Every structure is written in structure tokens, then in C-alpha cells.
Coordinates of C-alpha atoms in Angstrom, one line a residue:
X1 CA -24.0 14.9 31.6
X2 CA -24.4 11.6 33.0
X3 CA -28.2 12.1 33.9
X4 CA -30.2 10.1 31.1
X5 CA -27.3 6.9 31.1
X6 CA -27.8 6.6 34.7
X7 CA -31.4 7.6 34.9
X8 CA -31.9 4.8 32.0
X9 CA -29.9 2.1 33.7
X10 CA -31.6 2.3 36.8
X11 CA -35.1 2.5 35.4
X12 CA -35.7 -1.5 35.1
X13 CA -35.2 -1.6 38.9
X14 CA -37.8 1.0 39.3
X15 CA -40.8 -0.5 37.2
X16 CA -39.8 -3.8 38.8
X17 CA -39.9 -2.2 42.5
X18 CA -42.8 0.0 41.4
X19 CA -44.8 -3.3 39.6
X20 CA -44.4 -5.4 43.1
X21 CA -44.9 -2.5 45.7
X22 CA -48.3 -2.0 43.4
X23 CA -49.6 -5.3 43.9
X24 CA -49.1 -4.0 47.8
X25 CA -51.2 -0.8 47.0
X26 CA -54.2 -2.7 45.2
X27 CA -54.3 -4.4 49.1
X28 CA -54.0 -0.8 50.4
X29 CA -56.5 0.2 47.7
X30 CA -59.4 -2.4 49.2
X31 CA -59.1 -0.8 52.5
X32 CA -58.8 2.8 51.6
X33 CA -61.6 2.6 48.9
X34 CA -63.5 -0.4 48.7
X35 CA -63.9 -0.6 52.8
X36 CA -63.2 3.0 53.6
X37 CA -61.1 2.6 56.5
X38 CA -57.7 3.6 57.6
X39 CA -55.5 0.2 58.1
X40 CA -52.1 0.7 59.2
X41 CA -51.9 -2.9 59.5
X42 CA -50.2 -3.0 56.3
X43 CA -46.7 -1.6 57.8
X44 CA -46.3 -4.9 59.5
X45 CA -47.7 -7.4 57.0
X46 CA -45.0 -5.8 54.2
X47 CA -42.5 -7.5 56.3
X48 CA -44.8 -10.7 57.7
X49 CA -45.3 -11.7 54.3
X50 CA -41.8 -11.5 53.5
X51 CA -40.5 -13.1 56.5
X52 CA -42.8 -16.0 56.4
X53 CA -41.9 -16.7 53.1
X54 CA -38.2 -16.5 53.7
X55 CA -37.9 -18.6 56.5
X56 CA -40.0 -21.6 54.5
X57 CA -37.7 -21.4 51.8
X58 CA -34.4 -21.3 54.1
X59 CA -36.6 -24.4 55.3
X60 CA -36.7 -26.4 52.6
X61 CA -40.1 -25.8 51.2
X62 CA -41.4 -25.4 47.9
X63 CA -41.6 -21.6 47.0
X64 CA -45.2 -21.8 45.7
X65 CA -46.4 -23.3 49.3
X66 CA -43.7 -20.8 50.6
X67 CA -45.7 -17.8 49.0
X68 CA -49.1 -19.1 50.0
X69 CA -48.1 -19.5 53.7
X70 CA -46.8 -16.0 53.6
X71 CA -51.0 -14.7 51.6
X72 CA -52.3 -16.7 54.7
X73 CA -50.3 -15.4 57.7
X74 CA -51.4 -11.6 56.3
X75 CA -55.1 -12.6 56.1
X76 CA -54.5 -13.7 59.7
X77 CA -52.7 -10.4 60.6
X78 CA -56.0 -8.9 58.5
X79 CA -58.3 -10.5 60.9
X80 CA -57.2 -9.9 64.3
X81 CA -57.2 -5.8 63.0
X82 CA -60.5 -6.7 62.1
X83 CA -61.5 -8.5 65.6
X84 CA -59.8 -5.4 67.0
X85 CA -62.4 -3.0 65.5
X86 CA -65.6 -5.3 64.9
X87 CA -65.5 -7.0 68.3
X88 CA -63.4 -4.9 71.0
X89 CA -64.8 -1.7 69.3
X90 CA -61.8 0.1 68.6
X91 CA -61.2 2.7 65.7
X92 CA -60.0 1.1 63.3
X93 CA -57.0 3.4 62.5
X94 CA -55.9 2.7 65.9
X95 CA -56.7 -1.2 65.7
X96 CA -54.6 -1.5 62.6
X97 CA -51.7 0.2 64.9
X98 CA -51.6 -1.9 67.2
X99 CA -51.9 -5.1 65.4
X100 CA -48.6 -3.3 63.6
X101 CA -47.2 -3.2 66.6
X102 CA -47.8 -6.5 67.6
X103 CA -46.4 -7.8 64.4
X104 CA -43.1 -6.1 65.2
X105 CA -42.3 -8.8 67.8
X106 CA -44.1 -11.5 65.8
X107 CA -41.9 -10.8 62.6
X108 CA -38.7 -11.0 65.0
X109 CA -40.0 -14.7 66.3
X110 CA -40.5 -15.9 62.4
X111 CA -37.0 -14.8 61.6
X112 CA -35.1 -16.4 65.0
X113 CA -34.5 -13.3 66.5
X114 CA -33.0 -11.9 63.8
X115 CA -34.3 -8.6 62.1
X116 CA -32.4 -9.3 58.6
X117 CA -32.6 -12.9 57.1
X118 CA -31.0 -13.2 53.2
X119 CA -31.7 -16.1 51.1
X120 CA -28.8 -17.2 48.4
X121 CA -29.9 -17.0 44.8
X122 CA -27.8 -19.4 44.2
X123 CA -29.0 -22.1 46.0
X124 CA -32.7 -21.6 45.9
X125 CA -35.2 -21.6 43.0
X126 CA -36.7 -17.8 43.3
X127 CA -39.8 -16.3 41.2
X128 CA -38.4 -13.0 41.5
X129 CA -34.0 -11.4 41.8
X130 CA -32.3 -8.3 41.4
X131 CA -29.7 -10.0 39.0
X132 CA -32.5 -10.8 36.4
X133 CA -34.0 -7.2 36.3
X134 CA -31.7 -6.3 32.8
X135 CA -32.4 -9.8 31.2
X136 CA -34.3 -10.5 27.9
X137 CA -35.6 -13.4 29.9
X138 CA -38.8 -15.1 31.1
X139 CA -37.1 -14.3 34.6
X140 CA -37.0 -10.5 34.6
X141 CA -39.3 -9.9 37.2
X142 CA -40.6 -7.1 35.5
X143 CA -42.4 -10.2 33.1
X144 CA -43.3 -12.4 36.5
X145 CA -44.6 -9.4 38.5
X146 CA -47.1 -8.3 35.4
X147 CA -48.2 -11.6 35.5
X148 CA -48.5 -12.2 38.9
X149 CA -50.3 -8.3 39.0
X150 CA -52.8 -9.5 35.5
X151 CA -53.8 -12.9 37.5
X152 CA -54.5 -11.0 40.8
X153 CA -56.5 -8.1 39.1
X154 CA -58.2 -11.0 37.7
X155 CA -59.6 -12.6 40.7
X156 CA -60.5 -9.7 42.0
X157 CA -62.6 -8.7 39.3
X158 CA -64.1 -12.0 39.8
X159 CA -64.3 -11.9 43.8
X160 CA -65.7 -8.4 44.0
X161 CA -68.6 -9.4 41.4
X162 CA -69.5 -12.0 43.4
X163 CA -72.3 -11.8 46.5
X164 CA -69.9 -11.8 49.1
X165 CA -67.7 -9.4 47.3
X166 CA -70.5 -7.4 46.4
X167 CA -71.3 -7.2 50.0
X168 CA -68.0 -5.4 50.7
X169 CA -68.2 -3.1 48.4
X170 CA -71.8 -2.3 49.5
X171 CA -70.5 -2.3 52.9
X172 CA -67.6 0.2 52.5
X173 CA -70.0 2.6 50.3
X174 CA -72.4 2.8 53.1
X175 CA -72.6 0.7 56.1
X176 CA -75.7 1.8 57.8
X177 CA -78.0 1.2 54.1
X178 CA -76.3 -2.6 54.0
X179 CA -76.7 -3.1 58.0
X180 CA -80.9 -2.1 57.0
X181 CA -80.7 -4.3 53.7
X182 CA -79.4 -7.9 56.2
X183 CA -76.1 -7.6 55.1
X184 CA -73.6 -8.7 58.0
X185 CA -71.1 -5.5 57.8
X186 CA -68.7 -6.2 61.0
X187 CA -67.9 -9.7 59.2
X188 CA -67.4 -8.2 55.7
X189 CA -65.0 -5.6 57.1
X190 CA -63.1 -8.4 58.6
X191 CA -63.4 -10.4 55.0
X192 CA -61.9 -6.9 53.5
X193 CA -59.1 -6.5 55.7
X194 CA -57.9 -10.2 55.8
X195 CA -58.3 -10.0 52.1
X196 CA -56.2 -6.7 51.5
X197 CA -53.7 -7.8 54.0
X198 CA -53.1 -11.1 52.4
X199 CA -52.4 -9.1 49.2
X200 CA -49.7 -6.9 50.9
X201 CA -48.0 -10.2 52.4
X202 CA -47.6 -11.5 48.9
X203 CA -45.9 -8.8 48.0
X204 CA -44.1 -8.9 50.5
X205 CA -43.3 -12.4 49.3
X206 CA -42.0 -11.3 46.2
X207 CA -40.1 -8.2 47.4
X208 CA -38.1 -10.2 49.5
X209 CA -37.1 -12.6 46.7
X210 CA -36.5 -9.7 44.9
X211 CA -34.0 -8.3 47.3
X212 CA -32.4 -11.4 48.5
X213 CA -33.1 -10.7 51.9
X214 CA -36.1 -9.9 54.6
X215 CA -35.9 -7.0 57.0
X216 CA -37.9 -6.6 60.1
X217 CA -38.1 -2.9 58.8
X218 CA -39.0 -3.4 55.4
X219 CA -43.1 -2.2 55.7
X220 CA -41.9 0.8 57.3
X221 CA -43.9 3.3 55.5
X222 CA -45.4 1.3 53.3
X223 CA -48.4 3.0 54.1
X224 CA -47.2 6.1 52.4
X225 CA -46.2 4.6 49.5
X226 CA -49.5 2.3 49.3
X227 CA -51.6 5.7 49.2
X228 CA -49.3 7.1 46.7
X229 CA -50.0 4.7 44.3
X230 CA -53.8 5.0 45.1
X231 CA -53.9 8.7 44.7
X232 CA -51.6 8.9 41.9
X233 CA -53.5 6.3 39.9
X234 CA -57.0 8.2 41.1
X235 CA -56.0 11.5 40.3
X236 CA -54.7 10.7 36.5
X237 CA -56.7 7.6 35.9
X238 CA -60.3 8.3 37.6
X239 CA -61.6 10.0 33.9
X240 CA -61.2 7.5 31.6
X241 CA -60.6 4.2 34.3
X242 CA -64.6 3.4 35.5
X243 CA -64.1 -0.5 35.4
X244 CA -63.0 -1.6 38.7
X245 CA -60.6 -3.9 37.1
X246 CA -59.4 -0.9 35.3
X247 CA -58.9 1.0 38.8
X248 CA -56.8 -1.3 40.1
X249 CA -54.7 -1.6 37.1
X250 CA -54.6 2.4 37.9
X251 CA -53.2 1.7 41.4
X252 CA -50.5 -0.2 40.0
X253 CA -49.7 2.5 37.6
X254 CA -49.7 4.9 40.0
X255 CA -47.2 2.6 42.1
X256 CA -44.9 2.3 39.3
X257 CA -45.0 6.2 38.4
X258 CA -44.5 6.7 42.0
X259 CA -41.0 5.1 41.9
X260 CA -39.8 6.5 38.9
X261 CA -40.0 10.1 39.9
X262 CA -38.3 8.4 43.6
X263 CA -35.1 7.3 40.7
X264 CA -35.9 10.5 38.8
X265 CA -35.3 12.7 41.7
X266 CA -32.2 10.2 43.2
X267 CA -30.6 10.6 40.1
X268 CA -30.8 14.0 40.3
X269 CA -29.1 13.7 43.5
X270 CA -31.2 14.0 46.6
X271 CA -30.1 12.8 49.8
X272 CA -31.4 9.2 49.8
X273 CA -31.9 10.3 53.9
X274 CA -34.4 13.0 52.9
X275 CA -36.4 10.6 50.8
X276 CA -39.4 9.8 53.0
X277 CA -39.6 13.3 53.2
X278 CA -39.8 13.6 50.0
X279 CA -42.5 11.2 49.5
X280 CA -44.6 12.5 52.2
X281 CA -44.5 15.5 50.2
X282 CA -45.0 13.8 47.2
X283 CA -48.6 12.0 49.0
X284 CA -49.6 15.3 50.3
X285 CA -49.8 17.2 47.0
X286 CA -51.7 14.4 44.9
X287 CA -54.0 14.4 48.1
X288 CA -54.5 17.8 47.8
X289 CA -55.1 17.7 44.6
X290 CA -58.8 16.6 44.0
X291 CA -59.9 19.6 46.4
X292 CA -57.8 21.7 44.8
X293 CA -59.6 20.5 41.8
X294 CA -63.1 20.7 43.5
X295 CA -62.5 24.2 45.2
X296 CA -61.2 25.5 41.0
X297 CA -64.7 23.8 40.0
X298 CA -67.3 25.8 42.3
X299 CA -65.3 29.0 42.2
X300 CA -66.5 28.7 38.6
X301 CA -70.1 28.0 39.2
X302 CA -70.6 30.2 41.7
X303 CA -70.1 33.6 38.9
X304 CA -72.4 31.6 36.1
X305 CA -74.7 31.4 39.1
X306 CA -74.9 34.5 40.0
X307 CA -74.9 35.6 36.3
X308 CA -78.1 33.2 35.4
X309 CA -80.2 34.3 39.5
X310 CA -81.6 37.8 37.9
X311 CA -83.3 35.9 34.4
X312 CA -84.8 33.4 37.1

């Protein structure tokens, strides 16, 4: 009986989670479309971002500068993954690991030593809080993070039609035809991944103004919930989205769909300790879901095939 009141009352909190978290998925989306590789890098930068920006604040500096600190220390975290696999020659699924890895102890020396730092509402000036989420208000972050997402889209719309964006893209689409054509692939894969990073440590930024606190486990899993939004957004979107700007603005769909079924289902009543269960489930069927799709497709060619071979 109380399904809809609660489901309703907690939905603001999920398109304002769902709007943020997809401004990390466009940053998972570069990697996992644009580039084509596997970066795992982004589990650590979800909580480098946040951290960075955290601290700076605590510090006394402005949250703008805070925020842009927090987009430089993930291109940073972006670039030795990129070093990782360019340079030293490693995959780069496994590079992006262990710059994760690395970032474990790194995200524990930004925040003291301590692996939960809150910042007061109260007392500093934050783009983004929890407390605003039901206003009528130019501070519901729902507002700020769809302008924040709009201005980001933006620029990389503009970035990716540009030459050196145009050489990522041709990179990631096929590396050996750019290596022939001059283009220098090992330094726009490191461009990408500094680039997509960057992106995930701003939202990290604004997730943990949005929360009040960072957590040195905060980009566990992130991963999973960056390729939801990806694949979600693909699989309902990829018809009538062909503009790239128009995919991205997919991934963020997908990102805020993603975490309405996640309060769907909670409301419902699932154990909040099966729930990255549940989403791992929840990535593996829209995975499946194109080759499902594909496998549908040439089980119906092959019978008007075999229909049409005697008139040949």
C-alpha cells in the first residue's frame, strides 16, 4: 500500500544520483567506446576526485578551484594507466588495475589517513546537497547536475570534432589504419584515458558534495554501474541517437534509468546487501542483449535464404 508514496518520495534522489553518476559513465563511455579499451582505472578516480575536492574545501579553497583540482588529479590518474599500457606494454585492463590499486593508498594520503572525510553544509558554500534534492530551487542538484551534464556534453561535442579529438576517435575505431595514416595512437590513448578519467573525478567531485562526505570506498564498482549506463543508453537509444552528442546524452539516460529500477527494486524491498548482485545481473542481461538481438536477426535470414538459393 505504501509502494507509490515511498517509491515517489525517493525518486528525486534517484535522478539526482542517476544525473551525477552519468556524468561518470560519459568518462566510462570514452574508454569503453570511443578508445575501445577496458579501464578499471575509474574505480579509484570515483573516489580521487571526490577526495581531492574535499580536502581543498575543508582547506579553505574556493569550490570552483576545488572541483578543477579534483578534473586534474583524474587526468593524472588517466595518464599513468596510460604510461602503464603505451610505455611498459601492459594490457590495458590490467594497467587500469593496478593504477586502481595504487590509488587505494593514494586516496588514503589525500584524506590524512582517514578513509571517511565529511564536509558541513553548513559551513561551506556547495554546488551540490542531499537537503536541496525536494526544493523548487536553483539549488536542487537535479537543476545543477543537468547543467553541469548540458556544458560537458557540450565540449565534448566540440573536443571530439576537433583534430586531436578526431584522432581518438579514429584511433579507438582502428588503431593499425591511423598508426598507417601518421596518426600518433599510443599518445591519443593516453589523451583518452586522462580525458575520461578527469570526467569520472568530477563526478566524483560532485557526488561527494552531494553526500556530505568522501569515502575511500566510494568508486567501488563504479565500473559496473558506468557500463550500465553505457549499455542501457546503447541498447534503447542506439536507433534513433546517431549524433555523438546525442549518445552521450544516451549514457546519461541510461545512468539515470539505471538508478530508478535500483529505488524501484529497494522499494520493493530487496536486501540493500544483495544489491551489487543485483546490478551485476542487471549489466549482464542489457550486455546480452544486442547478441541476443543479433543471434534473433540471422536465425531469420538464414530461412529467406534458403528460401530465395533454388530461384538463383
Amino acid at each position: 500500500m505504501n509502494f507509490f508514496p515511498s517509491l515517489l518520495n525517493a525518486l528525486p534522489g534517484a535522478l539526482a544520483q542517476g544525473l551525477i553518476w552519468g556524468l561518470m559513465a560519459i568518462g566510462v563511455y570514452i574508454t569503453f567506446k570511443v578508445l575501445d579499451l577496458a579501464d578499471l582505472t575509474v574505480d579509484g578516480t570515483m573516489c580521487t576526485g571526490g577526495a581531492v575536492c574535499i580536502i581543498l574545501m575543508t582547506h579553505g579553497v574556493n569550490v570552483w578551484v576545488a572541483m578543477l583540482c579534483a578534473f586534474i588529479a583524474g587526468m593524472i590518474a588517466g595518464a599513468v594507466t596510460g604510461l602503464f599500457h603505451t610505455v611498459m606494454g601492459i594490457p590495458a585492463i590490467l594497467a587500469g588495475i593496478l593504477t586502481q590499486l595504487a590509488l587505494f593508498s593514494m586516496n588514503l594520503r589525500i584524506m590524512g589517513g582517514k578513509a571517511n572525510q565529511a564536509i558541513n553544509p553548513d559551513k561551506y558554500d556547495l554546488l551540490v546537497s542531499l537537503r536541496n534534492v525536494k526544493k523548487l530551487s536553483f539549488e536542487n542538484p537535479i537543476l545543477v547536475t543537468l547543467i553541469f551534464t548540458a556544458v560537458v556534453i557540450a565540449l565534448l561535442y566540440w573536443f571530439f570534432g576537433t583534430e586531436v579529438g578526431s584522432g581518438i576517435r579514429a584511433t579507438g575505431a582502428n588503431p593499425n589504419m591511423s598508426r598507417a595514416q601518421g596518426i600518433n595512437v599510443d599518445r591519443n590513448k593516453v589523451l583518452g584515458l586522462m580525458l575520461s578519467n578527469g570526467i569520472v573525478a568530477l563526478s566524483s567531485a560532485l557526488y561527494t558534495q552531494y553526500q556530505g562526505f568522501a569515502d575511500v570506498n566510494a568508486g567501488r564498482g563504479a565500473i559496473v554501474i558506468g557500463l550500465a549506463a553505457v549499455i542501457i543508453g546503447d541498447v534503447i537509444f542506439s536507433r534513433i541517437f546517431r549524433n555523438f552528442a546525442l549518445k552521450l546524452v544516451s549514457v546519461s539516460i541510461g545512468a539515470v534509468i539505471y538508478y530508478v529500477v535500483i529505488q524501484i527494486v529497494l522499494t520493493m524491498g530487496l536486501n540493500s546487501n544483495d544489491l551489487k548482485l543485483f546490478s551485476a545481473l542487471v549489466v549482464a542481461v542489457f550486455l546480452a542483449v544486442p547478441y541476443w538481438k543479433s543471434k534473433h536477426t540471422r536465425s531469420k535470414v538464414k530461412p529467406a535464404a534458403a528460401k530465395e538459393a533454388p530461384h538463383a
